[in-house]
Amino acid sequence: MSNAPKRYGFETLAVHAGATPDPTTGARNTPIYQTVSYVYDSADHAASLFNLQTYGFIYSRITNPTVSVLEERVAALEDGRAAVAAASGHAAQFLAFFSILEPGDSFVASQNLYGGSVTQFGHSFKRLGWNVRFVDPTDPENFRAAIGSDTKAIFIEALSNPGGVIVDVEAVAAVAHQAGIPLIVDNTLASPYLLRPFDWGADLVIHSTTKYLSGHGTSMGGIVVDSGRFDWGASDKFPGLTKPDPAYHGLAFWETFGDLGYAMKTRAVGLRDFGPAMAPMNAFLTITGIETLPLRMDRHIANAQAVAEFLTRHPAVAWVSYAGLETSPFHALARKYLPKGPGAVFTCGLKGGYDAGVKLVEACELFSHLANVGDTRSLILHPASTTHRQLTDAQRVKAGAGPDVIRLSIGIETADDLIRDLADGLAAATR
Ligand SMILES: *Cc1c(COP(=O)(O)O)cnc(C)c1O
């Protein structure tokens, strides 16, 4: 037997990482620690917990044993150093930026993002003095051109929602690092089973765990994963990590905790002071969901490919934007970054435009008309009349959500049933 540390495969980590049988009861599944607080061993123990000298549980806004298992599991699946879970994907995005931005700072983001992220960044973040510049992500040089002296990060969805755009992660990471700033990747639509952004140079990963990680459409959640590899101390750009933090009795997170410094700051200041903690019940459901992530993703992808091929042959459909099709301009990037398959959320355009889109979503029976992705169930949405409604026409088209666009999130049902449902719906939409 070798003494080398065991390196488990992805499927093994998906079932086991971060979890051991409960030490007091032997419970094999991770219990739902539905508790707010934890008894200290002694006054000294309490003091060292509050000083962050001992790792342990204080109060469930900051740490909770069920949530910790989820954090360790996702960190393992992304091959990251540490993770901090949050109440939703948007909460995770807020926390990720809070640790690195000062008022007046900016970041550069891909314009092809989840509609809610465009609104969060473009409007609500602005109120905090955090400014975003959106760029077309299909040319990595666009990011370089938008970086200024106040720019502290680049943010992309490597596989974007809903446009089906795939970003050249390695090239964008190089641009970020030349500027001395981290690349943050929202990896929600790919999941770590299909893409591990850290393998390509990303520094932080965000997930809406609400989607594929939880997988069953039961639980809101988000997580920030740190690779532990970005050198926050290489410049004076990140005083929130490198300078003594008045919000934590003068602690300098980067100097004190090194490659755990970013995660510690995000938890001990971000989660503590803003409070968007994940509920233990949601962490439990998400842990359980992750156990079948590889199996589900394989089926999601096979079904997505079958449905996309059906749609390309349908006379009512003008175009299909799925990187699994050889006609996709992103096919080559998909083969590089997503060799197992380019996810299961994609868009198509209806020749009948806005009206046909509205009719199709109403006519489908198996596809649920709702705003979510990454569920075991197949979902259909007309972004222009729903999720992207708040954007201007120009913003909608830029985000890949024009009037004719239908977004599909292909589930794990029988592929033929999904195809029949869409065929019936398209017949009704063109009648
Ligand atoms: C859903 C989603 C989000 C936001 O996550 P919530 O859990 O809904 O807050 C962010 N990014 C992407 C790509 C998403 O699909």
CSV table of C-alpha atoms and ligand atoms in Angstrom, one decimal:
chain,number,residue,atom,x,y,z
A,1,MET,CA,0.0,0.0,0.0
A,2,SER,CA,1.3,3.4,-0.9
A,3,ASN,CA,1.4,6.2,1.7
A,4,ALA,CA,0.4,8.8,-0.8
A,5,PRO,CA,-2.8,10.6,0.1
A,6,LYS,CA,-5.8,9.0,-1.6
A,7,ARG,CA,-7.0,11.0,-4.6
A,8,TYR,CA,-10.6,10.1,-5.1
A,9,GLY,CA,-12.5,10.4,-8.3
A,10,PHE,CA,-15.3,13.0,-8.8
A,11,GLU,CA,-18.1,10.5,-8.3
A,12,THR,CA,-16.6,9.4,-5.0
A,13,LEU,CA,-16.1,12.9,-3.8
A,14,ALA,CA,-19.7,13.8,-4.7
A,15,VAL,CA,-21.0,11.1,-2.3
A,16,HIS,CA,-18.4,11.4,0.5
A,17,ALA,CA,-16.4,14.6,0.6
A,18,GLY,CA,-16.7,16.5,3.8
A,19,ALA,CA,-19.0,13.9,5.5
A,20,THR,CA,-18.2,11.3,8.1
A,21,PRO,CA,-20.6,9.3,10.3
A,22,ASP,CA,-21.9,11.4,13.1
A,23,PRO,CA,-19.5,10.9,16.0
A,24,THR,CA,-22.1,10.8,18.7
A,25,THR,CA,-24.9,8.7,17.1
A,26,GLY,CA,-23.2,7.0,14.2
A,27,ALA,CA,-25.8,8.4,11.8
A,28,ARG,CA,-24.5,7.7,8.3
A,29,ASN,CA,-26.2,10.6,6.6
A,30,THR,CA,-25.2,14.1,7.6
A,31,PRO,CA,-27.8,15.2,10.3
A,32,ILE,CA,-29.7,18.5,9.9
A,33,TYR,CA,-28.2,20.4,12.8
A,34,GLN,CA,-31.2,22.6,13.3
A,35,THR,CA,-29.7,24.7,16.0
A,36,VAL,CA,-28.8,28.3,16.4
A,37,SER,CA,-26.0,28.1,18.9
A,38,TYR,CA,-23.4,25.8,20.4
A,39,VAL,CA,-22.2,25.3,24.0
A,40,TYR,CA,-18.6,26.3,24.7
A,41,ASP,CA,-16.3,23.9,26.6
A,42,SER,CA,-15.0,26.8,28.7
A,43,ALA,CA,-14.5,30.5,28.8
A,44,ASP,CA,-11.1,30.1,27.2
A,45,HIS,CA,-12.6,28.0,24.4
A,46,ALA,CA,-15.3,30.6,23.8
A,47,ALA,CA,-12.6,33.4,23.6
A,48,SER,CA,-10.4,31.4,21.2
A,49,LEU,CA,-13.5,30.7,19.0
A,50,PHE,CA,-14.3,34.4,18.8
A,51,ASN,CA,-10.6,35.3,18.2
A,52,LEU,CA,-10.7,32.8,15.2
A,53,GLN,CA,-7.9,30.9,16.9
A,54,THR,CA,-9.9,27.7,17.1
A,55,TYR,CA,-12.2,26.4,14.4
A,56,GLY,CA,-15.6,25.6,15.8
A,57,PHE,CA,-19.2,26.5,16.0
A,58,ILE,CA,-20.4,29.7,17.6
A,59,TYR,CA,-23.7,30.8,16.0
A,60,SER,CA,-25.4,29.5,12.8
A,61,ARG,CA,-25.3,32.8,11.0
A,62,ILE,CA,-21.5,32.2,10.7
A,63,THR,CA,-21.0,28.4,10.9
A,64,ASN,CA,-23.3,25.4,11.1
A,65,PRO,CA,-22.2,21.7,11.0
A,66,THR,CA,-24.6,20.7,8.2
A,67,VAL,CA,-23.6,23.7,6.2
A,68,SER,CA,-19.9,23.0,6.8
A,69,VAL,CA,-20.3,19.6,5.2
A,70,LEU,CA,-21.8,21.2,2.1
A,71,GLU,CA,-18.9,23.8,2.0
A,72,GLU,CA,-16.3,21.1,2.2
A,73,ARG,CA,-18.0,19.0,-0.4
A,74,VAL,CA,-18.3,21.8,-3.0
A,75,ALA,CA,-14.7,22.9,-2.2
A,76,ALA,CA,-13.6,19.3,-2.9
A,77,LEU,CA,-15.5,19.1,-6.2
A,78,GLU,CA,-14.1,22.4,-7.4
A,79,ASP,CA,-10.6,21.5,-6.2
A,80,GLY,CA,-10.7,24.7,-4.1
A,81,ARG,CA,-9.2,25.6,-0.8
A,82,ALA,CA,-12.3,26.6,1.1
A,83,ALA,CA,-16.0,27.6,0.5
A,84,VAL,CA,-18.6,29.8,2.2
A,85,ALA,CA,-22.2,28.9,1.7
A,86,ALA,CA,-25.0,31.6,1.5
A,87,ALA,CA,-28.8,31.8,1.4
A,88,SER,CA,-28.9,32.1,-2.4
A,89,GLY,CA,-26.7,32.5,-5.5
A,90,HIS,CA,-27.2,36.3,-5.4
A,91,ALA,CA,-26.2,36.4,-1.7
A,92,ALA,CA,-23.0,34.5,-2.6
A,93,GLN,CA,-22.2,37.0,-5.4
A,94,PHE,CA,-22.7,39.9,-2.9
A,95,LEU,CA,-20.4,38.2,-0.4
A,96,ALA,CA,-17.8,37.4,-3.0
A,97,PHE,CA,-17.5,41.0,-4.0
A,98,PHE,CA,-17.9,42.5,-0.5
A,99,SER,CA,-14.5,41.0,0.5
A,100,ILE,CA,-12.6,42.6,-2.3
A,101,LEU,CA,-14.4,45.9,-3.4
A,102,GLU,CA,-14.2,49.3,-1.7
A,103,PRO,CA,-16.7,52.1,-2.6
A,104,GLY,CA,-15.6,53.6,-5.8
A,105,ASP,CA,-14.0,50.4,-7.1
A,106,SER,CA,-15.1,48.7,-10.3
A,107,PHE,CA,-15.1,45.2,-11.9
A,108,VAL,CA,-15.5,44.1,-15.5
A,109,ALA,CA,-18.3,41.6,-16.2
A,110,SER,CA,-19.4,39.6,-19.2
A,111,GLN,CA,-22.6,41.0,-20.6
A,112,ASN,CA,-23.9,37.4,-21.1
A,113,LEU,CA,-25.1,36.7,-17.6
A,114,TYR,CA,-28.1,35.5,-15.7
A,115,GLY,CA,-30.6,38.4,-16.0
A,116,GLY,CA,-30.7,38.8,-12.2
A,117,SER,CA,-27.0,39.3,-12.1
A,118,VAL,CA,-27.1,42.0,-14.7
A,119,THR,CA,-29.7,43.8,-12.5
A,120,GLN,CA,-27.8,43.2,-9.3
A,121,PHE,CA,-24.5,44.4,-10.7
A,122,GLY,CA,-25.8,47.3,-12.8
A,123,HIS,CA,-28.3,48.8,-10.3
A,124,SER,CA,-28.1,47.6,-6.7
A,125,PHE,CA,-24.3,47.2,-6.5
A,126,LYS,CA,-24.0,50.8,-7.8
A,127,ARG,CA,-25.8,52.0,-4.6
A,128,LEU,CA,-22.8,50.6,-2.7
A,129,GLY,CA,-20.3,52.4,-5.0
A,130,TRP,CA,-19.3,49.2,-6.8
A,131,ASN,CA,-19.3,50.0,-10.5
A,132,VAL,CA,-19.5,47.4,-13.2
A,133,ARG,CA,-18.5,47.6,-16.9
A,134,PHE,CA,-20.2,45.0,-19.1
A,135,VAL,CA,-18.3,43.7,-22.1
A,136,ASP,CA,-18.9,41.2,-24.9
A,137,PRO,CA,-17.1,38.1,-23.6
A,138,THR,CA,-16.5,36.4,-26.9
A,139,ASP,CA,-13.2,38.3,-27.3
A,140,PRO,CA,-10.9,38.2,-24.2
A,141,GLU,CA,-9.3,41.5,-25.3
A,142,ASN,CA,-12.6,43.2,-24.5
A,143,PHE,CA,-11.9,42.6,-20.8
A,144,ARG,CA,-8.4,44.0,-21.1
A,145,ALA,CA,-9.7,47.2,-22.7
A,146,ALA,CA,-12.3,47.8,-20.0
A,147,ILE,CA,-9.8,47.4,-17.1
A,148,GLY,CA,-8.9,50.6,-15.3
A,149,SER,CA,-6.8,51.5,-12.2
A,150,ASP,CA,-10.0,51.1,-10.1
A,151,THR,CA,-10.8,47.6,-11.5
A,152,LYS,CA,-10.6,44.8,-8.9
A,153,ALA,CA,-12.0,41.7,-10.6
A,154,ILE,CA,-13.3,40.1,-13.7
A,155,PHE,CA,-16.6,38.2,-13.5
A,156,ILE,CA,-17.9,35.7,-16.1
A,157,GLU,CA,-20.3,32.9,-16.6
A,158,ALA,CA,-18.1,30.4,-18.5
A,159,LEU,CA,-21.2,28.7,-19.8
A,160,SER,CA,-23.8,31.5,-19.9
A,161,ASN,CA,-27.4,31.7,-19.0
A,162,PRO,CA,-29.3,32.1,-21.3
A,163,GLY,CA,-27.3,32.8,-24.4
A,164,GLY,CA,-25.3,29.6,-24.6
A,165,VAL,CA,-22.1,31.6,-25.0
A,166,ILE,CA,-18.9,29.8,-23.9
A,167,VAL,CA,-16.1,32.0,-22.7
A,168,ASP,CA,-12.4,31.3,-23.2
A,169,VAL,CA,-11.7,31.0,-19.5
A,170,GLU,CA,-8.0,30.4,-19.8
A,171,ALA,CA,-7.5,33.5,-21.9
A,172,VAL,CA,-9.7,35.7,-19.7
A,173,ALA,CA,-7.8,34.4,-16.6
A,174,ALA,CA,-4.5,35.5,-18.2
A,175,VAL,CA,-5.9,39.0,-18.8
A,176,ALA,CA,-7.0,39.2,-15.2
A,177,HIS,CA,-3.7,38.0,-13.8
A,178,GLN,CA,-1.7,40.5,-16.0
A,179,ALA,CA,-3.8,43.2,-14.4
A,180,GLY,CA,-3.2,41.7,-10.9
A,181,ILE,CA,-6.8,41.0,-10.3
A,182,PRO,CA,-8.8,37.8,-9.8
A,183,LEU,CA,-11.1,36.0,-12.2
A,184,ILE,CA,-14.5,35.1,-10.7
A,185,VAL,CA,-16.5,32.4,-12.5
A,186,ASP,CA,-20.2,31.8,-12.0
A,187,ASN,CA,-20.1,28.0,-12.6
A,188,THR,CA,-23.8,27.4,-12.0
A,189,LEU,CA,-24.8,26.2,-15.4
A,190,ALA,CA,-21.8,23.9,-15.9
A,191,SER,CA,-21.5,22.5,-12.4
A,192,PRO,CA,-18.0,21.2,-11.4
A,193,TYR,CA,-18.8,17.9,-13.1
A,194,LEU,CA,-18.6,19.5,-16.5
A,195,LEU,CA,-16.1,22.3,-15.8
A,196,ARG,CA,-13.7,23.1,-13.1
A,197,PRO,CA,-12.7,26.8,-13.6
A,198,PHE,CA,-9.7,26.5,-11.2
A,199,ASP,CA,-8.1,24.1,-13.7
A,200,TRP,CA,-8.1,27.0,-16.2
A,201,GLY,CA,-6.8,29.7,-14.0
A,202,ALA,CA,-9.9,31.1,-12.3
A,203,ASP,CA,-9.4,32.3,-8.7
A,204,LEU,CA,-13.0,32.3,-7.2
A,205,VAL,CA,-16.0,30.3,-8.2
A,206,ILE,CA,-19.6,31.2,-7.4
A,207,HIS,CA,-22.6,28.8,-7.6
A,208,SER,CA,-26.3,29.3,-7.3
A,209,THR,CA,-26.6,25.8,-5.6
A,210,THR,CA,-30.3,26.4,-6.2
A,211,LYS,CA,-29.7,24.8,-9.7
A,212,TYR,CA,-27.8,21.7,-10.6
A,213,LEU,CA,-26.0,21.1,-7.2
A,214,SER,CA,-29.3,20.9,-5.3
A,215,GLY,CA,-30.7,19.6,-8.5
A,216,HIS,CA,-34.3,18.9,-7.5
A,217,GLY,CA,-35.7,22.4,-7.4
A,218,THR,CA,-36.3,22.2,-3.6
A,219,SER,CA,-33.7,24.5,-2.1
A,220,MET,CA,-32.3,28.0,-2.6
A,221,GLY,CA,-28.7,28.4,-1.9
A,222,GLY,CA,-25.4,29.8,-3.1
A,223,ILE,CA,-21.7,29.3,-2.4
A,224,VAL,CA,-18.4,31.1,-2.9
A,225,VAL,CA,-15.4,28.8,-3.5
A,226,ASP,CA,-11.8,30.1,-3.2
A,227,SER,CA,-9.0,28.4,-5.1
A,228,GLY,CA,-6.6,29.7,-2.4
A,229,ARG,CA,-4.2,30.6,-5.2
A,230,PHE,CA,-4.6,34.3,-5.7
A,231,ASP,CA,-1.9,36.5,-4.1
A,232,TRP,CA,-4.0,39.2,-2.5
A,233,GLY,CA,-0.9,40.8,-1.0
A,234,ALA,CA,1.0,41.3,-4.3
A,235,SER,CA,-0.4,44.8,-4.7
A,236,ASP,CA,-2.3,47.4,-2.6
A,237,LYS,CA,-5.5,46.8,-4.5
A,238,PHE,CA,-7.2,44.7,-1.8
A,239,PRO,CA,-6.9,46.6,1.5
A,240,GLY,CA,-10.0,44.7,2.9
A,241,LEU,CA,-7.9,41.6,2.9
A,242,THR,CA,-4.4,42.9,3.5
A,243,LYS,CA,-4.9,45.8,5.9
A,244,PRO,CA,-6.0,45.5,9.6
A,245,ASP,CA,-9.8,45.2,9.5
A,246,PRO,CA,-11.5,47.5,12.0
A,247,ALA,CA,-14.6,45.3,11.6
A,248,TYR,CA,-12.6,42.4,13.2
A,249,HIS,CA,-10.5,44.1,15.9
A,250,GLY,CA,-7.7,45.0,13.5
A,251,LEU,CA,-7.1,41.5,12.1
A,252,ALA,CA,-5.3,41.4,8.8
A,253,PHE,CA,-7.0,38.4,7.1
A,254,TRP,CA,-4.4,37.7,4.4
A,255,GLU,CA,-1.4,37.9,6.7
A,256,THR,CA,-3.1,35.9,9.5
A,257,PHE,CA,-4.7,33.1,7.4
A,258,GLY,CA,-2.8,33.0,4.1
A,259,ASP,CA,-4.7,30.9,1.6
A,260,LEU,CA,-7.7,30.7,3.9
A,261,GLY,CA,-7.8,34.5,4.4
A,262,TYR,CA,-10.3,35.3,1.7
A,263,ALA,CA,-12.8,32.7,2.9
A,264,MET,CA,-12.3,33.7,6.6
A,265,LYS,CA,-13.0,37.4,5.7
A,266,THR,CA,-16.0,36.4,3.7
A,267,ARG,CA,-17.4,34.4,6.6
A,268,ALA,CA,-16.2,36.3,9.7
A,269,VAL,CA,-17.2,39.8,8.3
A,270,GLY,CA,-19.4,39.3,5.3
A,271,LEU,CA,-21.7,36.6,6.6
A,272,ARG,CA,-21.5,37.9,10.2
A,273,ASP,CA,-22.5,41.4,9.3
A,274,PHE,CA,-24.9,41.0,6.4
A,275,GLY,CA,-26.4,37.7,7.6
A,276,PRO,CA,-27.4,35.8,4.4
A,277,ALA,CA,-26.6,32.3,5.9
A,278,MET,CA,-27.8,29.1,4.3
A,279,ALA,CA,-30.4,27.2,6.4
A,280,PRO,CA,-29.2,23.8,7.6
A,281,MET,CA,-32.3,22.1,6.0
A,282,ASN,CA,-31.3,23.6,2.6
A,283,ALA,CA,-27.7,22.5,3.1
A,284,PHE,CA,-28.9,18.9,3.9
A,285,LEU,CA,-31.1,18.8,0.7
A,286,THR,CA,-28.2,20.2,-1.4
A,287,ILE,CA,-25.7,17.7,0.0
A,288,THR,CA,-28.1,14.9,-0.8
A,289,GLY,CA,-28.6,16.4,-4.3
A,290,ILE,CA,-24.9,16.5,-5.0
A,291,GLU,CA,-24.6,12.8,-4.4
A,292,THR,CA,-26.3,12.1,-7.8
A,293,LEU,CA,-24.8,15.2,-9.6
A,294,PRO,CA,-22.7,13.1,-12.1
A,295,LEU,CA,-25.5,10.8,-12.9
A,296,ARG,CA,-28.0,13.6,-13.4
A,297,MET,CA,-25.6,15.7,-15.5
A,298,ASP,CA,-25.0,12.8,-17.9
A,299,ARG,CA,-28.7,12.4,-18.5
A,300,HIS,CA,-29.3,16.1,-18.7
A,301,ILE,CA,-26.7,16.3,-21.4
A,302,ALA,CA,-27.9,13.3,-23.5
A,303,ASN,CA,-31.4,14.7,-23.4
A,304,ALA,CA,-30.3,18.3,-24.3
A,305,GLN,CA,-28.4,17.0,-27.3
A,306,ALA,CA,-31.5,15.0,-28.5
A,307,VAL,CA,-33.9,17.9,-28.0
A,308,ALA,CA,-31.5,20.4,-29.7
A,309,GLU,CA,-31.1,18.1,-32.7
A,310,PHE,CA,-34.9,17.8,-32.9
A,311,LEU,CA,-35.4,21.6,-32.8
A,312,THR,CA,-32.8,22.3,-35.5
A,313,ARG,CA,-35.0,20.1,-37.9
A,314,HIS,CA,-38.3,21.8,-36.9
A,315,PRO,CA,-39.7,24.2,-39.5
A,316,ALA,CA,-41.1,26.7,-36.9
A,317,VAL,CA,-37.6,27.1,-35.3
A,318,ALA,CA,-35.3,29.8,-36.8
A,319,TRP,CA,-32.2,28.9,-34.9
A,320,VAL,CA,-30.9,26.8,-32.0
A,321,SER,CA,-28.0,28.0,-29.9
A,322,TYR,CA,-26.6,24.9,-28.2
A,323,ALA,CA,-22.8,24.4,-28.2
A,324,GLY,CA,-23.3,20.6,-28.6
A,325,LEU,CA,-24.4,21.3,-32.2
A,326,GLU,CA,-21.5,21.3,-34.7
A,327,THR,CA,-23.1,24.5,-36.2
A,328,SER,CA,-22.6,26.4,-33.0
A,329,PRO,CA,-19.8,29.1,-33.1
A,330,PHE,CA,-18.9,27.8,-29.6
A,331,HIS,CA,-18.5,24.2,-30.5
A,332,ALA,CA,-14.7,24.3,-30.4
A,333,LEU,CA,-14.6,26.1,-27.0
A,334,ALA,CA,-17.2,23.5,-25.8
A,335,ARG,CA,-14.9,20.7,-26.7
A,336,LYS,CA,-12.0,22.3,-24.9
A,337,TYR,CA,-13.7,23.4,-21.7
A,338,LEU,CA,-16.8,21.1,-21.5
A,339,PRO,CA,-15.7,17.8,-23.1
A,340,LYS,CA,-18.5,15.9,-21.2
A,341,GLY,CA,-21.1,18.2,-22.8
A,342,PRO,CA,-22.1,21.9,-22.8
A,343,GLY,CA,-24.8,21.7,-20.2
A,344,ALA,CA,-28.5,21.4,-20.7
A,345,VAL,CA,-29.8,25.0,-20.7
A,346,PHE,CA,-30.0,26.5,-24.1
A,347,THR,CA,-32.0,28.9,-26.3
A,348,CYS,CA,-33.7,28.7,-29.6
A,349,GLY,CA,-35.5,31.3,-31.7
A,350,LEU,CA,-39.0,31.0,-33.1
A,351,LYS,CA,-39.8,32.2,-36.6
A,352,GLY,CA,-43.1,33.5,-35.1
A,353,GLY,CA,-41.3,35.9,-32.7
A,354,TYR,CA,-42.8,37.2,-29.4
A,355,ASP,CA,-46.3,35.9,-29.9
A,356,ALA,CA,-45.2,32.4,-30.9
A,357,GLY,CA,-43.0,32.4,-27.8
A,358,VAL,CA,-45.8,33.2,-25.5
A,359,LYS,CA,-48.1,30.6,-27.1
A,360,LEU,CA,-45.4,27.9,-27.0
A,361,VAL,CA,-44.8,28.3,-23.2
A,362,GLU,CA,-48.5,28.1,-22.6
A,363,ALA,CA,-49.1,25.0,-24.8
A,364,CYS,CA,-46.4,22.8,-23.4
A,365,GLU,CA,-47.6,20.2,-20.8
A,366,LEU,CA,-44.5,18.4,-19.7
A,367,PHE,CA,-42.2,21.4,-19.7
A,368,SER,CA,-43.1,23.6,-16.8
A,369,HIS,CA,-43.4,27.3,-17.6
A,370,LEU,CA,-41.3,28.9,-14.9
A,371,ALA,CA,-38.1,30.8,-14.1
A,372,ASN,CA,-35.5,28.3,-12.9
A,373,VAL,CA,-32.9,26.1,-14.5
A,374,GLY,CA,-31.1,22.9,-13.5
A,375,ASP,CA,-34.1,21.0,-12.1
A,376,THR,CA,-34.7,17.3,-12.8
A,377,ARG,CA,-37.9,18.5,-14.5
A,378,SER,CA,-37.7,20.1,-17.9
A,379,LEU,CA,-38.4,23.9,-17.8
A,380,ILE,CA,-39.4,26.4,-20.5
A,381,LEU,CA,-39.2,30.1,-20.4
A,382,HIS,CA,-39.8,33.1,-22.7
A,383,PRO,CA,-37.1,35.5,-21.2
A,384,ALA,CA,-38.4,38.7,-23.0
A,385,SER,CA,-41.8,38.4,-21.2
A,386,THR,CA,-40.4,37.2,-17.8
A,387,THR,CA,-36.8,37.2,-16.4
A,388,HIS,CA,-35.4,39.8,-18.8
A,389,ARG,CA,-38.5,42.0,-18.7
A,390,GLN,CA,-36.8,44.7,-16.6
A,391,LEU,CA,-34.1,45.2,-19.1
A,392,THR,CA,-34.2,47.6,-22.1
A,393,ASP,CA,-34.7,46.1,-25.6
A,394,ALA,CA,-31.0,46.7,-26.3
A,395,GLN,CA,-29.9,45.1,-23.1
A,396,ARG,CA,-32.2,42.1,-23.8
A,397,VAL,CA,-30.7,41.5,-27.2
A,398,LYS,CA,-27.2,41.9,-25.8
A,399,ALA,CA,-28.0,39.3,-23.1
A,400,GLY,CA,-29.3,36.9,-25.7
A,401,ALA,CA,-32.9,37.3,-24.7
A,402,GLY,CA,-34.5,39.0,-27.7
A,403,PRO,CA,-38.3,38.8,-28.4
A,404,ASP,CA,-38.2,35.4,-30.3
A,405,VAL,CA,-36.0,33.6,-27.8
A,406,ILE,CA,-37.1,30.6,-25.9
A,407,ARG,CA,-35.0,29.2,-23.1
A,408,LEU,CA,-35.1,25.5,-22.3
A,409,SER,CA,-33.7,23.7,-19.3
A,410,ILE,CA,-33.7,20.1,-20.2
A,411,GLY,CA,-34.5,17.7,-17.4
A,412,ILE,CA,-33.9,14.0,-16.9
A,413,GLU,CA,-37.2,12.6,-18.2
A,414,THR,CA,-37.5,10.3,-21.2
A,415,ALA,CA,-36.1,12.2,-24.2
A,416,ASP,CA,-38.9,11.1,-26.6
A,417,ASP,CA,-41.5,12.5,-24.2
A,418,LEU,CA,-39.8,15.9,-24.1
A,419,ILE,CA,-39.6,15.9,-27.9
A,420,ARG,CA,-43.3,15.0,-28.3
A,421,ASP,CA,-44.3,17.8,-25.8
A,422,LEU,CA,-42.3,20.4,-27.8
A,423,ALA,CA,-43.6,19.1,-31.1
A,424,ASP,CA,-47.2,19.5,-29.8
A,425,GLY,CA,-46.4,22.9,-28.4
A,426,LEU,CA,-44.8,24.2,-31.6
A,427,ALA,CA,-47.8,23.0,-33.6
A,428,ALA,CA,-50.1,25.0,-31.3
A,429,ALA,CA,-47.8,28.0,-31.5
A,430,THR,CA,-47.9,28.1,-35.3
A,431,ARG,CA,-51.6,27.4,-35.7
B,1,LIG,C1,-30.0,31.4,-10.7
B,1,LIG,C2,-28.7,31.9,-11.0
B,1,LIG,C3,-28.1,32.9,-10.2
B,1,LIG,C4,-28.8,33.5,-9.0
B,1,LIG,O1,-28.9,32.5,-8.0
B,1,LIG,P1,-30.1,32.4,-6.9
B,1,LIG,O2,-29.8,31.2,-6.2
B,1,LIG,O3,-31.4,32.4,-7.7
B,1,LIG,O4,-30.0,33.7,-6.1
B,1,LIG,C5,-26.9,33.4,-10.5
B,1,LIG,N1,-26.2,32.9,-11.6
B,1,LIG,C6,-26.8,32.0,-12.5
B,1,LIG,C7,-26.1,31.5,-13.7
B,1,LIG,C8,-28.0,31.5,-12.2
B,1,LIG,O5,-28.6,30.6,-13.0
